[in-house]
Coordinates of C-alpha atoms and ligand atoms in Angstrom, one line a residue:
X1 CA -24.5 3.7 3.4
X2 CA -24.1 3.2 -0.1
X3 CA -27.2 1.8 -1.6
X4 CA -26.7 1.3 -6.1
X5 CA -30.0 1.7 -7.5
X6 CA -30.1 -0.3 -10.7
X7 CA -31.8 1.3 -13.8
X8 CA -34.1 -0.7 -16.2
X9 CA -31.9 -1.1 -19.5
X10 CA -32.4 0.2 -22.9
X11 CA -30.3 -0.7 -25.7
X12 CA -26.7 0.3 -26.3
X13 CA -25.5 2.3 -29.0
X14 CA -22.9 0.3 -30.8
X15 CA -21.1 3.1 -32.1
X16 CA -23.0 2.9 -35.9
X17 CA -24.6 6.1 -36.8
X18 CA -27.8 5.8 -37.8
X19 CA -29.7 8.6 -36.4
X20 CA -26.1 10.5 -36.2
X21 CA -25.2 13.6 -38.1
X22 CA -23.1 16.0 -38.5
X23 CA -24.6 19.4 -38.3
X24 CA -26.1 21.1 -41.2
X25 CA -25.7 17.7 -42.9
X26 CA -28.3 15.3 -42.5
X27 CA -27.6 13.1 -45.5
X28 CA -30.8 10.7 -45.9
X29 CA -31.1 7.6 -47.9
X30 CA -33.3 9.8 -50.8
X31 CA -30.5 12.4 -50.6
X32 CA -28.2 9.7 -51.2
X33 CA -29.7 8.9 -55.0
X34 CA -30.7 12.1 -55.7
X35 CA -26.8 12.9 -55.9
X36 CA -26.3 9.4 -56.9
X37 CA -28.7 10.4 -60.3
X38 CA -27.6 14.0 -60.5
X39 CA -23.9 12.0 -62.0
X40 CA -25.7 9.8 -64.4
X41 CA -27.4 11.9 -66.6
X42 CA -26.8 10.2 -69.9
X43 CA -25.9 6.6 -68.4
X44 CA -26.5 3.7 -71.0
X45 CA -30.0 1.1 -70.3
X46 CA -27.5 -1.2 -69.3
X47 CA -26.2 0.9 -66.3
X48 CA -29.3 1.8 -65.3
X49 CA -30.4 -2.0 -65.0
X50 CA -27.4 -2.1 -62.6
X51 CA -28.3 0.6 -60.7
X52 CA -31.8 -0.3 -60.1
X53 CA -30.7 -3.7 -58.9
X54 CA -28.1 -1.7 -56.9
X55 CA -30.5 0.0 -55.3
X56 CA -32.8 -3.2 -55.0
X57 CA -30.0 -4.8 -53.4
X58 CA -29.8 -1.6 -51.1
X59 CA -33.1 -2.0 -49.7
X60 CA -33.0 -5.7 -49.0
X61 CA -29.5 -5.7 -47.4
X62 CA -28.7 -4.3 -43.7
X63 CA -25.4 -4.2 -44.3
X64 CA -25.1 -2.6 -47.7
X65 CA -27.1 0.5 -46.4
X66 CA -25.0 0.7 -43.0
X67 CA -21.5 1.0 -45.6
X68 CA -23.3 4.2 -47.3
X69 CA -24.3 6.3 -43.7
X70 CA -21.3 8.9 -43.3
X71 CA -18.9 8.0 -41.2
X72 CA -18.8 10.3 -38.1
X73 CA -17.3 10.7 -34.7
X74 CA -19.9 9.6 -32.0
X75 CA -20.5 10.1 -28.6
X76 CA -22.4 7.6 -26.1
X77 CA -22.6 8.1 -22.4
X78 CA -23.9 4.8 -20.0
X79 CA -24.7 5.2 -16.6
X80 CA -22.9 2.4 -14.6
X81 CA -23.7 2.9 -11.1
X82 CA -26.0 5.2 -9.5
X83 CA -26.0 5.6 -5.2
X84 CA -27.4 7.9 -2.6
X85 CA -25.8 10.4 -0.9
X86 CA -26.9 12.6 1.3
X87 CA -30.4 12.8 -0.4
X88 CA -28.7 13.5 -3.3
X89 CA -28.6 10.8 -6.1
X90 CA -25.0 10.2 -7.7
X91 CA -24.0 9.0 -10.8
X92 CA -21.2 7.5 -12.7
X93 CA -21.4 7.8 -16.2
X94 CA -19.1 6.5 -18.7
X95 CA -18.4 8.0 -22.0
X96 CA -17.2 6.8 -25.2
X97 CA -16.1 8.3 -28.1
X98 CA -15.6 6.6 -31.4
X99 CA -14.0 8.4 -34.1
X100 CA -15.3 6.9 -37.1
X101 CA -14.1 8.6 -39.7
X102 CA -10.5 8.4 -41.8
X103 CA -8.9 11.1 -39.9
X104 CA -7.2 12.1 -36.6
X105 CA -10.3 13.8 -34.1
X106 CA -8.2 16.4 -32.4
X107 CA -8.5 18.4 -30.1
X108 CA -12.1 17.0 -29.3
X109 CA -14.6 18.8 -27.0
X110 CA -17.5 17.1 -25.4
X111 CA -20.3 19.3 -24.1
X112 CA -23.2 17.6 -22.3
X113 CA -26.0 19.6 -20.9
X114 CA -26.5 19.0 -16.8
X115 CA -29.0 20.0 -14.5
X116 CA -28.7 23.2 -12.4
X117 CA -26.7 23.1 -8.9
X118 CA -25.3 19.5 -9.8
X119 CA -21.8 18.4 -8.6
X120 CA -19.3 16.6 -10.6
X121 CA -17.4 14.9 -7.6
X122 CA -14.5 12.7 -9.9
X123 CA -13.4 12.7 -13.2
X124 CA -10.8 10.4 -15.1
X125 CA -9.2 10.8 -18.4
X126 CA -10.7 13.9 -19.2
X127 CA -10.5 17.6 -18.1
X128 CA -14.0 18.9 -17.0
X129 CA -15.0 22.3 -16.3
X130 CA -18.5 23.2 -15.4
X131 CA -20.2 26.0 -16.7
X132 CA -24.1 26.9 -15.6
X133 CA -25.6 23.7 -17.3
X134 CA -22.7 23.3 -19.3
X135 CA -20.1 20.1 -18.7
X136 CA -17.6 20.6 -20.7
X137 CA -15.0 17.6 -21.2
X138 CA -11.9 17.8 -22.8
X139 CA -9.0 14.9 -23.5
X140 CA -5.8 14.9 -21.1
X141 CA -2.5 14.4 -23.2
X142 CA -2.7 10.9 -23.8
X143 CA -5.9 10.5 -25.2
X144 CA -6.9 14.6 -26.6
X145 CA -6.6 13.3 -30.2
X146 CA -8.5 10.4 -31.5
X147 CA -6.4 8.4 -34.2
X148 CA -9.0 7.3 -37.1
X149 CA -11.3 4.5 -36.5
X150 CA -10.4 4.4 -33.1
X151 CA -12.2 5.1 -29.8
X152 CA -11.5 6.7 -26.0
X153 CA -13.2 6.8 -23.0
X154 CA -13.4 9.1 -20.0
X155 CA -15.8 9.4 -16.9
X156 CA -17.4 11.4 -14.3
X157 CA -19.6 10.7 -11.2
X158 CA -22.4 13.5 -11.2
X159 CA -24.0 14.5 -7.9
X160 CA -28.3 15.9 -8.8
X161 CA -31.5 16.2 -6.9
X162 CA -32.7 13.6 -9.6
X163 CA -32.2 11.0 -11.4
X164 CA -29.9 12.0 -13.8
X165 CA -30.0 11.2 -17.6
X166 CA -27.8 12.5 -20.3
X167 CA -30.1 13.7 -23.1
X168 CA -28.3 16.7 -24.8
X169 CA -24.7 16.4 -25.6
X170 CA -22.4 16.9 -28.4
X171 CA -18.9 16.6 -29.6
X172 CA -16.4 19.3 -31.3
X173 CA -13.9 18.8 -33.3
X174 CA -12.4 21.8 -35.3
X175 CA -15.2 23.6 -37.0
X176 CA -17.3 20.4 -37.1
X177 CA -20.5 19.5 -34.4
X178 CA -21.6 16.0 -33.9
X179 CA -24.9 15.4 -32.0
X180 CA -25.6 13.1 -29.6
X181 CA -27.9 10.0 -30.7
X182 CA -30.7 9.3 -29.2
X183 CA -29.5 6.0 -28.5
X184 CA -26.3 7.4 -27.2
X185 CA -27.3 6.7 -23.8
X186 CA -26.8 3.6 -22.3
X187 CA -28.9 2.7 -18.7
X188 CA -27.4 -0.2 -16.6
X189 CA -29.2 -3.7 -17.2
X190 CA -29.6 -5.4 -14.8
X191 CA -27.2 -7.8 -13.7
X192 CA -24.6 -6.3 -15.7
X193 CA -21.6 -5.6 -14.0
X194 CA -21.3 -2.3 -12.2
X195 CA -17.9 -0.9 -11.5
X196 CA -16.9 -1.7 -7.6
X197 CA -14.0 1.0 -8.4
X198 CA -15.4 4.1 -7.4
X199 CA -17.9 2.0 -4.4
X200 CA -14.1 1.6 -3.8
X201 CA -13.1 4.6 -3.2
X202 CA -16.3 6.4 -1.6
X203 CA -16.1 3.7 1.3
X204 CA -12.3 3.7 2.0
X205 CA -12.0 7.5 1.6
X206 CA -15.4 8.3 3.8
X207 CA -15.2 5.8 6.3
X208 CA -11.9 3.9 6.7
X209 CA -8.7 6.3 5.7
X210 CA -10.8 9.5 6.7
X211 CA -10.7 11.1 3.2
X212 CA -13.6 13.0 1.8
X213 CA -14.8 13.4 -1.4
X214 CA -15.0 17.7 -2.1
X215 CA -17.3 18.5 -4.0
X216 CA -16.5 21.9 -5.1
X217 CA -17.1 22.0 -8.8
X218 CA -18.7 25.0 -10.0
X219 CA -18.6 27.9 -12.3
X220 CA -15.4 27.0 -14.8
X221 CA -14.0 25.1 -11.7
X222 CA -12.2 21.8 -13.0
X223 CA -13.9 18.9 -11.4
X224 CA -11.8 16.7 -9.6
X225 CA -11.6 14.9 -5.5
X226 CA -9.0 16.9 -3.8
X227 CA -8.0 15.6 -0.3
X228 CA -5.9 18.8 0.1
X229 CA -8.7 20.8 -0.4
X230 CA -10.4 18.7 2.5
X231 CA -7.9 18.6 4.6
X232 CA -5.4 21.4 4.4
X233 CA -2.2 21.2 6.4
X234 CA -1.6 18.8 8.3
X235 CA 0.4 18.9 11.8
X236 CA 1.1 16.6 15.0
X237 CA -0.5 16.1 17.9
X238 CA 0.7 14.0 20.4
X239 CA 1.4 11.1 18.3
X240 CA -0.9 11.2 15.7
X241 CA -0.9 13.2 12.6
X242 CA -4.3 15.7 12.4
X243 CA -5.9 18.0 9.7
X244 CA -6.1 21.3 9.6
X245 CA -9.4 21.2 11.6
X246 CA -7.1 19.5 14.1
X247 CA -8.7 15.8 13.6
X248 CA -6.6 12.6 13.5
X249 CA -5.7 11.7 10.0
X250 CA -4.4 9.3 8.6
X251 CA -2.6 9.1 4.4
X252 CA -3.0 5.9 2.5
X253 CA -0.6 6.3 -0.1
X254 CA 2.0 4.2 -2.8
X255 CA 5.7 5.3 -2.9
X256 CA 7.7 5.5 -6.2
X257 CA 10.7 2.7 -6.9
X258 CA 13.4 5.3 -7.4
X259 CA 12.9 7.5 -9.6
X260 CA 16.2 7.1 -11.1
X261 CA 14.8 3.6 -12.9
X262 CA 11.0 4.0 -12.7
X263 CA 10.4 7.7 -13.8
X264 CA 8.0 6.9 -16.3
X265 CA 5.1 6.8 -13.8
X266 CA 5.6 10.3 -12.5
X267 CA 2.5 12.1 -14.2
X268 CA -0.7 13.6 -13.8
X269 CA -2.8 10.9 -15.3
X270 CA -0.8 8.2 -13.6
X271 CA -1.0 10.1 -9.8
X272 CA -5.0 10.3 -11.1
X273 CA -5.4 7.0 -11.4
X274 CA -3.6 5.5 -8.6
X275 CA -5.9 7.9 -6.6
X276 CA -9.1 7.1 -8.2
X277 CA -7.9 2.6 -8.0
X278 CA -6.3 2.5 -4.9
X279 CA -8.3 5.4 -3.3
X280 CA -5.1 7.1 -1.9
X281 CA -4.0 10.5 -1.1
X282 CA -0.8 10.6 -0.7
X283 CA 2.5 9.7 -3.1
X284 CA 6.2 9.7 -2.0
X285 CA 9.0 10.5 -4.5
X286 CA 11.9 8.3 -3.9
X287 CA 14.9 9.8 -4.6
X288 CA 18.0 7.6 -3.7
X289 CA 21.2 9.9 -2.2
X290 CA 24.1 7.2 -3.5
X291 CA 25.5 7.9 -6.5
X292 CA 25.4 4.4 -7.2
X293 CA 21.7 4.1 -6.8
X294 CA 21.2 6.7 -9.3
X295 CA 21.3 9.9 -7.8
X296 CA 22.3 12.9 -9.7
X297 CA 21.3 16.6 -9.2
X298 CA 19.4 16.4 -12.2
X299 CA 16.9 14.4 -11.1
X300 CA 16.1 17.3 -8.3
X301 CA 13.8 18.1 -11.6
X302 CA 12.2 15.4 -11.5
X303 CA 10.9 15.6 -7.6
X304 CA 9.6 18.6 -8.5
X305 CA 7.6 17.4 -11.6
X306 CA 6.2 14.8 -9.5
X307 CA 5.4 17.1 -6.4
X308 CA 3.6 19.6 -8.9
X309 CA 1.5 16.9 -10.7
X310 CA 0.5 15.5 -7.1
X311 CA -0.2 19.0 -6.2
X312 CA -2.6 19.4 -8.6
X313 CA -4.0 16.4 -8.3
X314 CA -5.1 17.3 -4.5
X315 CA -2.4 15.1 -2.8
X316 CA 0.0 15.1 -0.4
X317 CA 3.5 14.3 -1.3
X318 CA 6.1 13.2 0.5
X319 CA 9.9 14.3 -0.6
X320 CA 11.9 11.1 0.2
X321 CA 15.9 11.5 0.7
X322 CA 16.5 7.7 -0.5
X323 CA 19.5 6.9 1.9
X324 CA 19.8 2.9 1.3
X325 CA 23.4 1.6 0.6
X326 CA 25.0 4.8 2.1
X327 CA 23.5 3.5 5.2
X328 CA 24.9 6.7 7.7
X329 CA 22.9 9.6 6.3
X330 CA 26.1 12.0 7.2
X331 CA 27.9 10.6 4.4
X332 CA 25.6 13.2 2.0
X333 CA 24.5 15.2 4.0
X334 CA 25.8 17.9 2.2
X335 CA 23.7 17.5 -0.3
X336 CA 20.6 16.6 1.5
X337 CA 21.2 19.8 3.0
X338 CA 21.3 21.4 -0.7
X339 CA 18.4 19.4 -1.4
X340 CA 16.2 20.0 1.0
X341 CA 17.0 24.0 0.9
X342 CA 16.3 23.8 -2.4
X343 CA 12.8 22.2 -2.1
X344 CA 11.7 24.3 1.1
X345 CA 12.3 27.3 -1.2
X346 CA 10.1 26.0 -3.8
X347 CA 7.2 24.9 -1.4
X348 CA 6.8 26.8 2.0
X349 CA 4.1 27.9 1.2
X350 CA 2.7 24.7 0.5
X351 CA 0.2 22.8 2.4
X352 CA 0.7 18.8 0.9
X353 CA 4.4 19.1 1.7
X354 CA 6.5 16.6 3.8
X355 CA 9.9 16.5 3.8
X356 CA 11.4 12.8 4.7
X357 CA 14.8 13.2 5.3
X358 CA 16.9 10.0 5.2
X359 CA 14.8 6.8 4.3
X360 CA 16.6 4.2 6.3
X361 CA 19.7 4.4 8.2
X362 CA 21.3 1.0 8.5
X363 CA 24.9 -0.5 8.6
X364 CA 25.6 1.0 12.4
X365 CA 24.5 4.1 11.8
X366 CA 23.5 5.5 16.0
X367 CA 20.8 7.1 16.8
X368 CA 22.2 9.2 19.2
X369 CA 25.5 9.7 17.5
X370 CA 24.9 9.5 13.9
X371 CA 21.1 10.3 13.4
X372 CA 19.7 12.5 16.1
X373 CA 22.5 15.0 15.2
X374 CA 21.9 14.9 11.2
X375 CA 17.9 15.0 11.6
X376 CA 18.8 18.6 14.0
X377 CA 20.5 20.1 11.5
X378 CA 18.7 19.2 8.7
X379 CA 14.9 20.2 10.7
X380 CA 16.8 23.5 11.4
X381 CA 17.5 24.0 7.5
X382 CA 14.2 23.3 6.5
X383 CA 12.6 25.7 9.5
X384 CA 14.7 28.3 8.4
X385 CA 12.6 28.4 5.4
X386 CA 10.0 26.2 6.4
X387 CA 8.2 27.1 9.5
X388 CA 5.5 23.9 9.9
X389 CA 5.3 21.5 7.0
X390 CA 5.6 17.6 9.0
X391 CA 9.1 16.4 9.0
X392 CA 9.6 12.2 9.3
X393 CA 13.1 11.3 10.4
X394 CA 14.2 7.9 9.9
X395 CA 15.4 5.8 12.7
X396 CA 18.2 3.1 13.4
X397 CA 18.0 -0.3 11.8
X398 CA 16.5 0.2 8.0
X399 CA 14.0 2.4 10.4
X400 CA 12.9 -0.3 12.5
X401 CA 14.3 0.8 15.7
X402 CA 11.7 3.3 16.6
X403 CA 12.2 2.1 20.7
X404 CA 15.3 3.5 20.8
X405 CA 14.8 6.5 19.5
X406 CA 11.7 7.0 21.8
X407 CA 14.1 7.6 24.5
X408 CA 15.5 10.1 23.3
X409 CA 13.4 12.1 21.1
X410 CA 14.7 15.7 19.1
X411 CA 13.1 18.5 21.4
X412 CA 12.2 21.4 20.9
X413 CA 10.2 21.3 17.3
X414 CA 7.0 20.5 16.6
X415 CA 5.4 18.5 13.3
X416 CA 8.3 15.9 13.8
X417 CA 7.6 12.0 13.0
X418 CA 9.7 9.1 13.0
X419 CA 9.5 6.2 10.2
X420 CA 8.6 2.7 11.0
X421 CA 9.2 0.5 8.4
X422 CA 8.0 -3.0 7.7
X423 CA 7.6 -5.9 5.2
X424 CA 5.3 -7.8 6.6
X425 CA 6.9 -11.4 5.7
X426 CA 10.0 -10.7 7.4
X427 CA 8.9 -8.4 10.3
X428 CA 6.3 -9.3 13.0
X429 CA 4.8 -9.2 16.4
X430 CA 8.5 -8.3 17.5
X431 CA 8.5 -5.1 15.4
X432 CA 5.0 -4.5 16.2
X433 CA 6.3 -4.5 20.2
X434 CA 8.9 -1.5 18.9
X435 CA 6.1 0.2 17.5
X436 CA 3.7 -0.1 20.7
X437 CA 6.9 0.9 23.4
X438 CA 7.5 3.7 21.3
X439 CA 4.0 5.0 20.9
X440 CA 3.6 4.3 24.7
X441 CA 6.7 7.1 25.1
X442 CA 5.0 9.4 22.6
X443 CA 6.7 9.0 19.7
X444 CA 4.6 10.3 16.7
X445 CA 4.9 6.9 14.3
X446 CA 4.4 7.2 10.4
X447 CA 4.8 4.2 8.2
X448 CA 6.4 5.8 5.2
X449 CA 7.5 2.2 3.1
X450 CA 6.1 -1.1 3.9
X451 CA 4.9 -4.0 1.6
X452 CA 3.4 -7.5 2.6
X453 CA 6.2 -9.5 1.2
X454 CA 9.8 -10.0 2.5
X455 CA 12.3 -7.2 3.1
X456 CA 14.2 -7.8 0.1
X457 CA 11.1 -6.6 -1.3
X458 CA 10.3 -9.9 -3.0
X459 CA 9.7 -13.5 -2.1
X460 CA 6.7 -14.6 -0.3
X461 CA 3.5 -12.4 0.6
X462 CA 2.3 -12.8 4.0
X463 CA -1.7 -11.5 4.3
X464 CA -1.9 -12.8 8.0
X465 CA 1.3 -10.5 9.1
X466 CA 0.0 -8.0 6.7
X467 CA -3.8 -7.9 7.9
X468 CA -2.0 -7.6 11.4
X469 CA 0.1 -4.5 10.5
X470 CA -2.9 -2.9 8.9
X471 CA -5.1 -3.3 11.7
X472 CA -1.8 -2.0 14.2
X473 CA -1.4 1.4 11.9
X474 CA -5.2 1.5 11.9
X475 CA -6.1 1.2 15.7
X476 CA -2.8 4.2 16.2
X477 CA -4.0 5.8 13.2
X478 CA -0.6 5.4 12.0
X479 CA -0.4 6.4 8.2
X480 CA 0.6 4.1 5.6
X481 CA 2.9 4.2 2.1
X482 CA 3.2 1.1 -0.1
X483 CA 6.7 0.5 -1.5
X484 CA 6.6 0.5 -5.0
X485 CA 5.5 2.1 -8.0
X486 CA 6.6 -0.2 -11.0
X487 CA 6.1 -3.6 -13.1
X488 CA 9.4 -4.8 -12.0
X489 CA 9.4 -8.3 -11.8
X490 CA 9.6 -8.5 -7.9
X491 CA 6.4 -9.3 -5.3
X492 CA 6.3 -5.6 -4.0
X493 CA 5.6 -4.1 -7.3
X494 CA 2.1 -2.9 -7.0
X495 CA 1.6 -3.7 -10.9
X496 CA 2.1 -7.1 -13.2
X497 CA 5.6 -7.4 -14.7
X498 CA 3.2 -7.8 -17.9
X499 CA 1.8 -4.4 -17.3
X500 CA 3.4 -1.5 -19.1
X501 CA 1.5 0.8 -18.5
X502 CA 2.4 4.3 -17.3
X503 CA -1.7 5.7 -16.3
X504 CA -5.0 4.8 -16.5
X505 CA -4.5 1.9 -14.2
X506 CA -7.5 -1.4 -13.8
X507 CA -7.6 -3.9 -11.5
X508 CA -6.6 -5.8 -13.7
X509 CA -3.1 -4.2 -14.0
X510 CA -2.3 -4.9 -10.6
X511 CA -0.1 -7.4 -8.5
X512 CA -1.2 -9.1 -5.7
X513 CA 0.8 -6.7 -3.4
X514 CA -1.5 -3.9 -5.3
X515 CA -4.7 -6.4 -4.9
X516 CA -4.0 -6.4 -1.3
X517 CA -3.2 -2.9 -1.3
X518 CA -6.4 -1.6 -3.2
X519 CA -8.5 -3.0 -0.6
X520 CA -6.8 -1.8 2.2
X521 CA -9.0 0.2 4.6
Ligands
IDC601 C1 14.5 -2.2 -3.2 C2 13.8 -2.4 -4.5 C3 14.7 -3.2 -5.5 C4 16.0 -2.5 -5.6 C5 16.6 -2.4 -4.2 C6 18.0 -1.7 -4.2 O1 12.6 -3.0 -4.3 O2 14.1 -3.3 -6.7 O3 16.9 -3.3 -6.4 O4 15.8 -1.6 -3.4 O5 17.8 -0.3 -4.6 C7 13.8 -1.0 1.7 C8 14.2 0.2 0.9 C9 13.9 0.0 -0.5 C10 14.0 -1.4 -1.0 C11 13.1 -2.3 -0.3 C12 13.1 -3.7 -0.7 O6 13.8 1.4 1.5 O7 14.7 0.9 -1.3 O8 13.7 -1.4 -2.4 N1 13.3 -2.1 1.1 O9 14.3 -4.3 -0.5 N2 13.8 -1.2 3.0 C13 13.4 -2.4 3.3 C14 13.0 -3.0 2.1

């Protein structure tokens, strides 16, 4: 259990410097005049009436002698949660930086002194690498230079023996050093709000969706959670999807909206953030086959970017062959078959692969006649190259047939699934009885696109249907992908139309599909 400990206050560092300096060049008030004086040798009585009222005036006024402290580039660090875990105490620390001075701070290094044998188990919006006692942060490309008089912020959660306080710390930038304050650390007050984000995640990951938290920083080792890490490949058995230690698992995870329209979100820092809000570890990259839906070769490219930046962000990924309006997937199945050749090349050796092969075959497209004999030749292309990454083939019906297909299953390979799709205000109990005949024959299920509102992917939201579906995948184990990554204005976006965001996601940002989704367990 997760129990916050709530640290007596003391107060925040407001980002003024007092107390601040750059190395080598404490400048004091008395330093101050003495240079001051050094310049007016020779000034008239009546300047030097001025300047001792000047300086009269700059003892009496707060404000006067706050203008006149150099401006600097200051770090503060405030603890904003702190738990137990495993008789270990963590903490989540929140940094700011505020670049005070006239120019750009780039290329900024933060070094903050931590005990020995502590764990950083998350980090946001900054590269860490540990070192001995040394945590070294760095800024990620969107925030690794500091305009002027502006400010970013990053975090970490830090796993000690005890409590843990951030006393020695400093910032780089270039050739210059600036020191930590000693007010640069900020303890939580009480009844200040503490971030439920990362409670979030411990309890959906640990309990609910069967992810872990690893915990493997050390020496130089970037810092970050890494389901992959925890659960190496996955495969099949009987129908539920299991870990590499052979235990049922389940991925909670968001698909793109093509990635024709919405590439934008495809990104490291975007990928880390969903992780870190919605507590997922999965992404699916939806690339549409039609022509008219936007496909083009090029955008083979951009799967790849988006499998590589999942990849290192510990996630599974699942390559999506988008087949929608070209409801029979033989109609491109020449390409598919390039497709997929060329992306079992790139990752057989692989473990966060999955290869979904046609999305949702629809307008009449048979199982038996259509399908079944396109999902063969396809599983024996990527085999060739291949041998065991999960395959999910799409069934009749926008993948809603599943029943049918469970009576006659493709024989013969293992690490095979079949997609069950559903949007929760259109489809009910009577997809739900699909789902439970075909699981009753032994078909391995995998929900690889739903959302909560109606299949047009707009319109109403449904939470009854919806907290029904979740608690069907749940009790089958059955995995889970929300369709879609975007602000377009329609109910299954997972962010605001208003949001443009492309990373660093909040709560805020979010639709109430992506409420809904965020709290899913
Ligand atoms: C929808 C998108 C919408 C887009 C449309 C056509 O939400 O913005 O205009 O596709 O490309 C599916 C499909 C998925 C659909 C979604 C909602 O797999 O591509 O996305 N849906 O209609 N199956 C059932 C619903």
């Amino acid at each position: 259990m997760l129990g916050i400990v709530v640290v007596v206050g003391v107060a925040f560092f407001a980002g003024k410097s007092a107390g601040i300096k750059e190395k080598g060049k404490n400048v004091t008030k008395e330093e101050k005049r003495g240079v001051e004086k050094e310049g007016e040798a020779g000034t008239t009585e009546q300047e030097k009436q001025k300047e001792s009222m000047s300086m009269a005036e700059e003892q009496n006024t707060e404000t006067q002698e706050q203008t006149e402290v150099p401006k600097e580039v200051v770090i503060s660090y405030k603890c904003s949660n702190t738990w137990e875990q495993e008789n270990m105490i963590c903490t989540q620390i929140d940094v700011t930086i505020v670049n005070e001075t006239k120019e750009e701070a780039k290329d900024w290094k933060a070094v903050l002194t931590i005990p020995e044998k502590s764990k950083i188990l998350q980090s946001w919006n900054a590269e860490l690498t540990v070192s001995g006692t040394t945590l070294t942060a760095k800024g990620v490309e969107y925030n690794n230079s500091i305009p002027a008089e502006s400010n970013i912020t990053y975090g970490f959660i830090i796993q000690t023996r005890e409590t843990f306080v951030p006393i020695k710390s400093m910032v780089k930038v270039g050739d210059k050093q600036y020191e930590m304050a000693p007010q640069g650390f900020h303890k939580q007050e009480a009844g200040e709000k503490t971030t439920e984000e990362h409670k979030t995640i411990e309890e959906t990951t640990e309990s609910q969706m069967g992810i872990e938290q690893t915990t493997e920083a050390g020496e130089g080792v970037m810092a970050v959670s890494n389901p992959i890490k925890a659960h190496g490949k996955l495969s099949v058995k009987g129908t539920t999807l299991t870990d590499a230690k052979g235990k049922p698992f389940r991925l909670k995870g968001i698909s793109t909206h093509g990635i024709a329209w919405f590439p934008q979100y495809i990104s490291r820092e975007s990928f880390a953030s969903l992780k870190k809000l919605f507590g997922i570890n999965a992404v699916r990259l939806a690339l549409y086959s039609d022509p008219n839906a936007g496909y083009t070769k090029e955008l083979h490219k951009k799967v790849r970017d988006g499998v590589e930046v999942a990849t290192k962000e510990g996630m599974y990924v699942i390559i999506d062959w988008h087949i929608l309006s070209d409801g029979n997937p033989n109609i491109y199945k020449e390409q598919a078959k390039e497709f997929f050749k060329e992306m079992a090349q790139a990752y057989k050796n692989q473990d966060n692969i999955i290869y979904e092969i046609c999305n949702e075959p629809n307008g009449g497209a048979a199982w038996e006649n259509d399908i079944k004999p396109y999902a063969v030749e396809l599983i024996s292309i990527i085999r060739k190259i291949d041998k065991d990454a999960v395959i999910i083939v799409g069934t009749p019906n926008w993948s809603q047939d599943v029943d049918i297909v469970a009576q006659s299953p493709i024989t013969g390979e293992k690490n095979i699934m079949y997609a069950l799709h559903f949007y929760a205000a259109t489809h009910k109990e009577d997809l739900r009885s699909k789902g439970e005949a075909a699981l009753k024959k032994g078909l391995p299920l995998f929900v690889s696109e739903f959302s909560i509102c109606e299949a047009s992917g707009n319109g109403n939201l449904d939470y009854n249907s919806a907290d029904a579906w979740a608690a069907f995948c749940k009790s089958n184990n059955i995995s889970m992908m929300a369709w879609n990554l975007s602000n377009k204005a329609e109910a299954s976006s997972l962010l605001k139309p208003s949001c443009s965001k492309v990373n660093s996601y909040q709560e805020s940002d979010l639709s109430d599909a992506g409420l809904w989704f965020k709290n899913l367990r």
